[in-house]
PDB file of C-alpha atoms in Angstrom:
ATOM      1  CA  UNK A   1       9.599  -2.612  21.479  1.00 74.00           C
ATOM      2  CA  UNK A   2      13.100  -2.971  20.716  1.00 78.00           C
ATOM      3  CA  UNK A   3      12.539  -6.707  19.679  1.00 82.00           C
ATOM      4  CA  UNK A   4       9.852  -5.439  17.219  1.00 85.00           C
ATOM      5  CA  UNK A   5      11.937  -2.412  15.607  1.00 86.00           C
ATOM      6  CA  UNK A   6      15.025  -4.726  15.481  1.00 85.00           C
ATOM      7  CA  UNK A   7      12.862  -7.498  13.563  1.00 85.00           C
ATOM      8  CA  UNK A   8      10.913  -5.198  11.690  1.00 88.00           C
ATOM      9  CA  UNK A   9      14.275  -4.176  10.291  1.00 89.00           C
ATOM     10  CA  UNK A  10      15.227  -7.699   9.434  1.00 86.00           C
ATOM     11  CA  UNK A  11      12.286  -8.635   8.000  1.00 88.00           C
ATOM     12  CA  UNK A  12      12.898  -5.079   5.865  1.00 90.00           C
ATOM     13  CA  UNK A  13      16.302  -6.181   4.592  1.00 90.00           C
ATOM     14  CA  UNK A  14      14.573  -9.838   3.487  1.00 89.00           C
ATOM     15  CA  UNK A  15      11.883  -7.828   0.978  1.00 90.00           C
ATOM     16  CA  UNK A  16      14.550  -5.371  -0.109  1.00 91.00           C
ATOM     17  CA  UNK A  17      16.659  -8.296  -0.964  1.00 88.00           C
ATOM     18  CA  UNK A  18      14.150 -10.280  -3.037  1.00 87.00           C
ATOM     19  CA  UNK A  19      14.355  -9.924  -6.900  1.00 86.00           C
ATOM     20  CA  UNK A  20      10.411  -9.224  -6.969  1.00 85.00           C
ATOM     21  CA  UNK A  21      11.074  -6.316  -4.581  1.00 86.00           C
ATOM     22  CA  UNK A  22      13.377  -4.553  -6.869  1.00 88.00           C
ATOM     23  CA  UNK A  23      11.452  -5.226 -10.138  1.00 88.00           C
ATOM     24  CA  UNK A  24       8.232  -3.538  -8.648  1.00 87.00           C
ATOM     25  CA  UNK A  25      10.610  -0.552  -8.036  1.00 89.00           C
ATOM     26  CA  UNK A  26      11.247  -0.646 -11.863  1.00 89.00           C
ATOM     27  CA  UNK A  27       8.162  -0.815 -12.821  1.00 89.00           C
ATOM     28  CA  UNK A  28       7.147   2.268 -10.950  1.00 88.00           C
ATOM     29  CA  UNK A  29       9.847   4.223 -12.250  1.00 86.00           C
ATOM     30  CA  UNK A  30       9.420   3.342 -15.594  1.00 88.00           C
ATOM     31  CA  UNK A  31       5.465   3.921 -15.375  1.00 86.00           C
ATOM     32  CA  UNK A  32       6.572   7.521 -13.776  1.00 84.00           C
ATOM     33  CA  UNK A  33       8.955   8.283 -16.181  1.00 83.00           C
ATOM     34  CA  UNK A  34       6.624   7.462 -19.149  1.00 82.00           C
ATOM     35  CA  UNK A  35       3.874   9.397 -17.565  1.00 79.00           C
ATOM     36  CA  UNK A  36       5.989  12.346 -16.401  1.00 76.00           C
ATOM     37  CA  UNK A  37       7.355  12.679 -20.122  1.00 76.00           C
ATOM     38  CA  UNK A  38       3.807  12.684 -21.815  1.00 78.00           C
ATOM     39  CA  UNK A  39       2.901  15.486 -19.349  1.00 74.00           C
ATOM     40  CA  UNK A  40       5.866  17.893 -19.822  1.00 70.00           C
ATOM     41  CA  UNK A  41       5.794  17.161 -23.809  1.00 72.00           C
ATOM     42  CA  UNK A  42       1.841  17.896 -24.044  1.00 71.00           C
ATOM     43  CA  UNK A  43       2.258  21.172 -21.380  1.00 67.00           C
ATOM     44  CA  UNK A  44       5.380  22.260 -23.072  1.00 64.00           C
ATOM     45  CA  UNK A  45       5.376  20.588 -26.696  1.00 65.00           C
ATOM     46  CA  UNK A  46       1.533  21.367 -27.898  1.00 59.00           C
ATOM     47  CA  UNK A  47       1.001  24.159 -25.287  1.00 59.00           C
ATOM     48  CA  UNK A  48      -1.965  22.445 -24.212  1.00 55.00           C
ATOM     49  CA  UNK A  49      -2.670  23.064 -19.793  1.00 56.00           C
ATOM     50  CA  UNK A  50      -3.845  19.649 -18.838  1.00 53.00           C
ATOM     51  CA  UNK A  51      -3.417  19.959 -15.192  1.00 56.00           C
ATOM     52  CA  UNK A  52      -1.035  21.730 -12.600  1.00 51.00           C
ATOM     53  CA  UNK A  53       1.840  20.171 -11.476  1.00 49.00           C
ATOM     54  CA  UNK A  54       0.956  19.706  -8.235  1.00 54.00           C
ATOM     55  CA  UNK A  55      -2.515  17.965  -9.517  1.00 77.00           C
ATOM     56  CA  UNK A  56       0.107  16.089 -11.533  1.00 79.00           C
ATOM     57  CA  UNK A  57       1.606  14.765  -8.246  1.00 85.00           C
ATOM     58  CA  UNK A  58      -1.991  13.813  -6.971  1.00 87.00           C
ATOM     59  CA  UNK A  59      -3.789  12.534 -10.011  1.00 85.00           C
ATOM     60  CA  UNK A  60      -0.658  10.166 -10.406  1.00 89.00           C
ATOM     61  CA  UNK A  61      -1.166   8.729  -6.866  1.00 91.00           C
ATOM     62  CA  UNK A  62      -4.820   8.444  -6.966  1.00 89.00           C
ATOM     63  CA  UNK A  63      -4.315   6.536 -10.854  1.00 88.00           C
ATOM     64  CA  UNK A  64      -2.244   4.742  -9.268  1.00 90.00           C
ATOM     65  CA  UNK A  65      -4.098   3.739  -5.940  1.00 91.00           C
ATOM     66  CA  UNK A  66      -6.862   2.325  -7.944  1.00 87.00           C
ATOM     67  CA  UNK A  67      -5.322  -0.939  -8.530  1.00 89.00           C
ATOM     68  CA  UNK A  68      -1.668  -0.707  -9.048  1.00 90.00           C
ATOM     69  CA  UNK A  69      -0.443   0.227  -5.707  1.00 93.00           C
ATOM     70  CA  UNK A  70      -2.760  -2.410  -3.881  1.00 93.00           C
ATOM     71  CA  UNK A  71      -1.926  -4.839  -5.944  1.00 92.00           C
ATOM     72  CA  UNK A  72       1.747  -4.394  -4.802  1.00 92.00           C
ATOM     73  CA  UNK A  73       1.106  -4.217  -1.485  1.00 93.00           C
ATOM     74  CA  UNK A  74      -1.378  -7.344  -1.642  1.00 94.00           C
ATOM     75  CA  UNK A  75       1.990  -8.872  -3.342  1.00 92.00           C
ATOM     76  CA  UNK A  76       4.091  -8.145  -0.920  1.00 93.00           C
ATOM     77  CA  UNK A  77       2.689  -9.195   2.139  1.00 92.00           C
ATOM     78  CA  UNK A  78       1.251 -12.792   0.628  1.00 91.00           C
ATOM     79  CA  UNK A  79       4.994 -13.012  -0.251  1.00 89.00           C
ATOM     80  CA  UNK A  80       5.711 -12.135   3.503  1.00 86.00           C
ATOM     81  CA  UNK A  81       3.419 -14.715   5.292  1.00 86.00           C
ATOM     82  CA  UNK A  82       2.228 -17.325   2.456  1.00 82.00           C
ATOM     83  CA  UNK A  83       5.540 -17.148   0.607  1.00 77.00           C
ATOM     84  CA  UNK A  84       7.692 -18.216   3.297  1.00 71.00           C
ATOM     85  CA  UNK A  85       5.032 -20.778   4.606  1.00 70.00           C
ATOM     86  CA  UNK A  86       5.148 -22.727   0.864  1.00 65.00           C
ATOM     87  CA  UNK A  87       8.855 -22.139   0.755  1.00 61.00           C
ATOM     88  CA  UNK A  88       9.591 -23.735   4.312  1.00 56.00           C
ATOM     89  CA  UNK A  89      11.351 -20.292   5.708  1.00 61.00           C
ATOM     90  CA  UNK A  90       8.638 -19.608   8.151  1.00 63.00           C
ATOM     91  CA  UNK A  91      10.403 -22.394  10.352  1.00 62.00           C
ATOM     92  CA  UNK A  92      13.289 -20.367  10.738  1.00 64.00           C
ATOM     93  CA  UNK A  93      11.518 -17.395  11.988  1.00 63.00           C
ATOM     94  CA  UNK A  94       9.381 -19.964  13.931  1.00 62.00           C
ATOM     95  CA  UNK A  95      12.727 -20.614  15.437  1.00 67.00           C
ATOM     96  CA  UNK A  96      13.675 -17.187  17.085  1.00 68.00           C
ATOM     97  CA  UNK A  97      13.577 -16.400  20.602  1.00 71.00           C
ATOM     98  CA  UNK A  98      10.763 -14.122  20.372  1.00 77.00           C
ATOM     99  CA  UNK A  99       6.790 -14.254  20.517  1.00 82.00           C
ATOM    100  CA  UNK A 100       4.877 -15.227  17.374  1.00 82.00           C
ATOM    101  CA  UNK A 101       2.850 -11.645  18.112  1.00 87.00           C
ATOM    102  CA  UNK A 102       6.049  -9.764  17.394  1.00 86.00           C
ATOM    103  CA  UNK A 103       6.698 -11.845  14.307  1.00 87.00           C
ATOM    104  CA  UNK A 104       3.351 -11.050  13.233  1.00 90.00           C
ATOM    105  CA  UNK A 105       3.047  -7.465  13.387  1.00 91.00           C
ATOM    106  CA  UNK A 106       6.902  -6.972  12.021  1.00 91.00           C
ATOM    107  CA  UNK A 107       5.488  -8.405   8.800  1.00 92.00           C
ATOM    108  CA  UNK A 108       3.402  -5.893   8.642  1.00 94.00           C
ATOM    109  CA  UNK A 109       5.496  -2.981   9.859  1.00 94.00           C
ATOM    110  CA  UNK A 110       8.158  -4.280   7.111  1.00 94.00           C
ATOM    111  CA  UNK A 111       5.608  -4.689   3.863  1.00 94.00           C
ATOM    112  CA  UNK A 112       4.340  -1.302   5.222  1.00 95.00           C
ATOM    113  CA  UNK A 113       7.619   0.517   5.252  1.00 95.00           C
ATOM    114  CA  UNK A 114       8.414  -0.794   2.128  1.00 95.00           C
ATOM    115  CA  UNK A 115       5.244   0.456   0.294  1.00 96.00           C
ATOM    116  CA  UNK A 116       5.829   3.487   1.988  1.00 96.00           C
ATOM    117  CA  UNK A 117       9.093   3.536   0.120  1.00 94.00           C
ATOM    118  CA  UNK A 118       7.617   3.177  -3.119  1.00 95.00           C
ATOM    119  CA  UNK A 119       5.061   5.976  -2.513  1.00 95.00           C
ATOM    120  CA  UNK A 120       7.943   8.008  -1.438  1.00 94.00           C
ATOM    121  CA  UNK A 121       9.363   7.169  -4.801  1.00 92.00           C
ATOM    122  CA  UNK A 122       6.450   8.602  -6.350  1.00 93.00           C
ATOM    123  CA  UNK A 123       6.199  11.500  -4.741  1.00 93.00           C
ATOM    124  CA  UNK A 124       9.610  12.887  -5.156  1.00 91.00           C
ATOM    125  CA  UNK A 125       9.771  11.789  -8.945  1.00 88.00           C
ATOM    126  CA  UNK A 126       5.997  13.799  -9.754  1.00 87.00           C
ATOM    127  CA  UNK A 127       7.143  16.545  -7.655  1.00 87.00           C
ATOM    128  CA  UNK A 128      10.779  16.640  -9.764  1.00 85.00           C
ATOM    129  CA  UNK A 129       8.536  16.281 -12.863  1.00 82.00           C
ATOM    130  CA  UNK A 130       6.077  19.472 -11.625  1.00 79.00           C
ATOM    131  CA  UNK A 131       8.876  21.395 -11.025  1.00 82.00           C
ATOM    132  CA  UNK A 132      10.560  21.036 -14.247  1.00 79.00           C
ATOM    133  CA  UNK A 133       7.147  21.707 -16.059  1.00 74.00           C
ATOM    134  CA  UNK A 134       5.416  24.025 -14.579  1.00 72.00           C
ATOM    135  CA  UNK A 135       7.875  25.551 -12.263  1.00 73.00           C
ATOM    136  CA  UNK A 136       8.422  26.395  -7.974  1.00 77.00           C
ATOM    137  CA  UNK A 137       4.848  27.029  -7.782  1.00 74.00           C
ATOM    138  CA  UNK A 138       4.431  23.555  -6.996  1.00 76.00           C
ATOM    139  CA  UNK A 139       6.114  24.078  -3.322  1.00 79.00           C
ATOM    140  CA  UNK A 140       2.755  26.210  -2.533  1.00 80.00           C
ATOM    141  CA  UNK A 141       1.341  23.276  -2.807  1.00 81.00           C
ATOM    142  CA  UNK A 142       4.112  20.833  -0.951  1.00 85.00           C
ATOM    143  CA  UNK A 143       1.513  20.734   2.314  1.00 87.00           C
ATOM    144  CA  UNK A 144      -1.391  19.433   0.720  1.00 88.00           C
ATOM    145  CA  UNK A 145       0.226  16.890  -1.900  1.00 90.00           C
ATOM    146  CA  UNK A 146       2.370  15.344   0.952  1.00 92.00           C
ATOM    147  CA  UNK A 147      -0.497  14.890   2.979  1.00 92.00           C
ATOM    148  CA  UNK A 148      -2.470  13.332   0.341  1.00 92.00           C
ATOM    149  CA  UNK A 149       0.621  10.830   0.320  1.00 94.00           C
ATOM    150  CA  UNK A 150       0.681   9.951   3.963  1.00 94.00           C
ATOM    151  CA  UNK A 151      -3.257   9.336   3.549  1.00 93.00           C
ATOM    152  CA  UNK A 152      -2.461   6.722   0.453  1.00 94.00           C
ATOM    153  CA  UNK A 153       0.112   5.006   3.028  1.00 95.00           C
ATOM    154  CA  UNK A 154      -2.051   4.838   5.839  1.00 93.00           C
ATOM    155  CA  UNK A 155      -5.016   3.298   3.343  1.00 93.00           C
ATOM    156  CA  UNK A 156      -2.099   0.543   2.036  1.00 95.00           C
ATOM    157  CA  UNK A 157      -1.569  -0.318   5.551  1.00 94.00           C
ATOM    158  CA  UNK A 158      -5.064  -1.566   5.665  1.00 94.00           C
ATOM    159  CA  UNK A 159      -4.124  -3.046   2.417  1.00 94.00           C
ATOM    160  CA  UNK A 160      -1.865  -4.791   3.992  1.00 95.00           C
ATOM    161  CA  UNK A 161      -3.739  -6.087   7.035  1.00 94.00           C
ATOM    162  CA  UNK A 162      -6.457  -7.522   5.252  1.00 94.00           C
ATOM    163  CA  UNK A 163      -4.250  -9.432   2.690  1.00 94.00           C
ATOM    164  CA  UNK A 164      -1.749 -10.524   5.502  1.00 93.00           C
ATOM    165  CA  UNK A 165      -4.761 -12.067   7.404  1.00 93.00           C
ATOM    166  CA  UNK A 166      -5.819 -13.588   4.436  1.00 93.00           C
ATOM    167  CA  UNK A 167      -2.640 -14.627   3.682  1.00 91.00           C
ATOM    168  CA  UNK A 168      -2.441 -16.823   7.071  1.00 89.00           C
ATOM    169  CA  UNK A 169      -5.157 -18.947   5.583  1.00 89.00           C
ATOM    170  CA  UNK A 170      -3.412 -19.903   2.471  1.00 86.00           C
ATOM    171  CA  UNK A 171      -0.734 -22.053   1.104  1.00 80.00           C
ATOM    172  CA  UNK A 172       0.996 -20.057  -1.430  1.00 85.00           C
ATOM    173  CA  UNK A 173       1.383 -16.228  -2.702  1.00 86.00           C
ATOM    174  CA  UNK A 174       0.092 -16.781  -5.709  1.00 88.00           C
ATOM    175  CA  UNK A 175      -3.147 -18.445  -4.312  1.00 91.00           C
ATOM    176  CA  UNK A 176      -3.404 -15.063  -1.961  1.00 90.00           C
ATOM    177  CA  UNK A 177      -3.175 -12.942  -4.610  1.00 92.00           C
ATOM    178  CA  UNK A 178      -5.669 -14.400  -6.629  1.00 92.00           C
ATOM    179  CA  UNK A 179      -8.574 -14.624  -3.472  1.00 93.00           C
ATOM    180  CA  UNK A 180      -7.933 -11.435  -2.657  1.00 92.00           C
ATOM    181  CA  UNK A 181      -7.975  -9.704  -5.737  1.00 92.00           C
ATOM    182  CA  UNK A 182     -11.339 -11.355  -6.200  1.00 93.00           C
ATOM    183  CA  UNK A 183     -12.496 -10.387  -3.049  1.00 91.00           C
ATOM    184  CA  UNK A 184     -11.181  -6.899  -4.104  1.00 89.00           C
ATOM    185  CA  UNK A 185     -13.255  -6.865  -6.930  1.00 88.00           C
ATOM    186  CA  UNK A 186     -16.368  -8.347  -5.850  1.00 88.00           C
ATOM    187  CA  UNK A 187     -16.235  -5.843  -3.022  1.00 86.00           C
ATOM    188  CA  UNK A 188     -16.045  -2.934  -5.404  1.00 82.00           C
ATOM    189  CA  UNK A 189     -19.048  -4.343  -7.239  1.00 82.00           C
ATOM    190  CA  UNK A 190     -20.899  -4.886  -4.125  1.00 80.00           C
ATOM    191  CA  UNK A 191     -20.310  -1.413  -2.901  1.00 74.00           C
ATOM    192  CA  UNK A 192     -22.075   0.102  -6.169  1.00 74.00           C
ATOM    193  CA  UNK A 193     -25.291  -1.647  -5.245  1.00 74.00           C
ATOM    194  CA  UNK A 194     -25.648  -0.664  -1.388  1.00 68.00           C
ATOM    195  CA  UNK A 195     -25.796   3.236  -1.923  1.00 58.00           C
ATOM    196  CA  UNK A 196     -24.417   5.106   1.702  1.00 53.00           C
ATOM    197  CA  UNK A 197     -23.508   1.522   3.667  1.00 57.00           C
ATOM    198  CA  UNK A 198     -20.482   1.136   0.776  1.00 51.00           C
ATOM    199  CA  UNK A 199     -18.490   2.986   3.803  1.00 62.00           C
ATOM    200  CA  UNK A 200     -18.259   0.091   5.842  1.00 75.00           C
ATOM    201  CA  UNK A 201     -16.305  -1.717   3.247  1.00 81.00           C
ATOM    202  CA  UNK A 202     -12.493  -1.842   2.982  1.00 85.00           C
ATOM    203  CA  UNK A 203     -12.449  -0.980  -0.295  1.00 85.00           C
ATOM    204  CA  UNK A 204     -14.728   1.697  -0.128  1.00 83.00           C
ATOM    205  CA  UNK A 205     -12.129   3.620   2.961  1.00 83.00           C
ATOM    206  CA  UNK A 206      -9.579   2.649   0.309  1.00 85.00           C
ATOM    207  CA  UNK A 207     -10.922   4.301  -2.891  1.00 82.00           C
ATOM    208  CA  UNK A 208     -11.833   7.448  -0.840  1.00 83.00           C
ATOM    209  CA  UNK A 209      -8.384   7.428   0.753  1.00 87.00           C
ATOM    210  CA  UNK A 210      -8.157  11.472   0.023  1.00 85.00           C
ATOM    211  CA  UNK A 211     -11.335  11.965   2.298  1.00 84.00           C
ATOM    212  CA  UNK A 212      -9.883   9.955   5.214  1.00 84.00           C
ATOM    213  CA  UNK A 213      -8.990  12.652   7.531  1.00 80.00           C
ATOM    214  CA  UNK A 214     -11.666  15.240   6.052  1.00 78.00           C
ATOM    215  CA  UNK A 215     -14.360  16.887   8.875  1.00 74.00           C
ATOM    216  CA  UNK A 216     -17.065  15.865   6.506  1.00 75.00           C
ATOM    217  CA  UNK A 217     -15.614  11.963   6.213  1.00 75.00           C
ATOM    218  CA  UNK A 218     -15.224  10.703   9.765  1.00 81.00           C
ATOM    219  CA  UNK A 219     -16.583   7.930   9.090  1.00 81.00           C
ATOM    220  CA  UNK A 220     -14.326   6.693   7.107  1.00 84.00           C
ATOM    221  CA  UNK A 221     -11.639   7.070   9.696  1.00 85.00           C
ATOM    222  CA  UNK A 222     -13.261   5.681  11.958  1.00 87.00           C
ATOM    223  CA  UNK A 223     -13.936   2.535   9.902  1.00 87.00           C
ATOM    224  CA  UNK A 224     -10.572   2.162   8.391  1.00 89.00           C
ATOM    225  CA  UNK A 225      -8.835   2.555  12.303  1.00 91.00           C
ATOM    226  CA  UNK A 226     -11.307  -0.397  13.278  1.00 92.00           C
ATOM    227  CA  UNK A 227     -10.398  -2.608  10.979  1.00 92.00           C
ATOM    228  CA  UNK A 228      -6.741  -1.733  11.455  1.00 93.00           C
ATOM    229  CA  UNK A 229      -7.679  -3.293  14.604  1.00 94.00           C
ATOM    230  CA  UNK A 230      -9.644  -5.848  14.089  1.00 94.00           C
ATOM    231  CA  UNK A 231      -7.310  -7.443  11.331  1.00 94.00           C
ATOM    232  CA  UNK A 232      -4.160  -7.355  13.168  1.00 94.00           C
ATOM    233  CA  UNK A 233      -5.835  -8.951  16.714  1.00 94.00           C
ATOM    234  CA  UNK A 234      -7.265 -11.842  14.687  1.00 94.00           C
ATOM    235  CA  UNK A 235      -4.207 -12.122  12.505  1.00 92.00           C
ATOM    236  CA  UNK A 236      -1.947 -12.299  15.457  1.00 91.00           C
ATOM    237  CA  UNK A 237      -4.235 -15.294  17.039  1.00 91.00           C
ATOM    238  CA  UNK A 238      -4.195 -16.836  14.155  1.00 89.00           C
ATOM    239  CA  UNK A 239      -0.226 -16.970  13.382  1.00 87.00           C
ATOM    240  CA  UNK A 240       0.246 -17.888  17.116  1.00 83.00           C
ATOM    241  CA  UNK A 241      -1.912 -20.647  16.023  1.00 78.00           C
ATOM    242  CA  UNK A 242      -0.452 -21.667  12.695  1.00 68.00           C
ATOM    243  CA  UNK A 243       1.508 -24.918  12.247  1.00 61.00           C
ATOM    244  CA  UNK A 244       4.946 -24.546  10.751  1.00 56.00           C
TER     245      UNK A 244
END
């Protein structure tokens, strides 16, 4: 376990580090800050009471988790696994005195962690931005809105698994993010035309990410824990299995 934290951490510090990493950061700022301004200047400016602020914070994330946020998270994990395998760095990790298993799932606890940060990003810059328009009411709703977050991690992390699976079958980043936004879309499409099975699909546990831990939703849980499970057994045979 300590082996895993300890190169979990590393592999942290490595996407923190990369140019790519920060410029995503920028981008969500800048998309916050652009969005947070339009809100307080039509609620305050024209007096007109789009939404509260703490359906501010949630309509944000769920805008967001349509595309945007997997995308990132797609982006960061092919950069992870196929990155380093086109840019010969995988050897080096190759190289350290620990199994390929641990290697494996400290990818993913790294590009995980650091989508987490970014969603933490949002959420404290929408909740700032409530509370300057619409007041401390907001807090009342702190429970529910920070839940909602922790939900829109946990559905990234499966984000994450299926892309850094994927990844392990491809020879560049770029070529990962192109199959599997294809598959991503494809899926969606599918999922229109197959009426109450659409649950089984990833995308489907991902689009309905606010439902995940709802009494009414189970399913979805259930599904989205199984492939959590799934992904990361096959993806760790097949990285113990992949040539350097």
């Amino acid at each position: 376990m300590k082996q895993l934290l300890t190169l979990s951490q590393s592999e942290f510090d490595k996407i923190i580090e990369k140019r790519k990493s920060k410029v995503l950061i920028i981008l969500v700022g800048m998309m916050l800050l652009g969005a947070g301004g339009l809100y307080f200047y039509v609620e305050n400016n024209l007096n007109l009471t789009t939404i509260s602020g703490s359906n501010f914070s949630v309509w944000i994330l769920e805008s967001l988790m349509g595309f945007i946020l997997p995308f990132f998270a797609a982006m960061v994990i092919a950069d992870s696994i196929a990155g380093e395998s086109q840019v010969g760095t995988m050897a080096n990790v190759y190289a350290l005195p620990v199994t390929r298993q641990t290697m494996y799932v400290s990818k993913i606890i790294a590009s995980l962690s650091y989508v987490a940060m970014i969603v933490g990003v949002i959420f404290v810059m929408t909740l700032m931005v409530g509370i300057v328009t619409t007041g401390l009411d907001i807090l009342f709703s702190l429970g529910m809105i920070l839940t909602t977050y922790l939900k829109a991690i946990a559905a990234l992390g499966l984000v994450i698994a299926c892309v850094g699976y994927l990844a392990l079958w491809m020879k560049s980043s770029s070529m990962t993010l192109v199959v599997s936004t294809i598959l991503f879309i494809v899926m969606n499409i599918f999922g229109l035309f197959i009426g109450t099975w659409d649950g089984l699909l990833p995308t489907t546990v991902i689009g309905s990410f606010d439902k995940i831990f709802t009494q009414n939703h189970m399913s979805l849980l259930v599904n989205m824990i199984s492939y959590y499970i799934i992904l990361i057994i096959i993806g760790i045979f097949k990285f113990q299995k992949k040539e350097v």
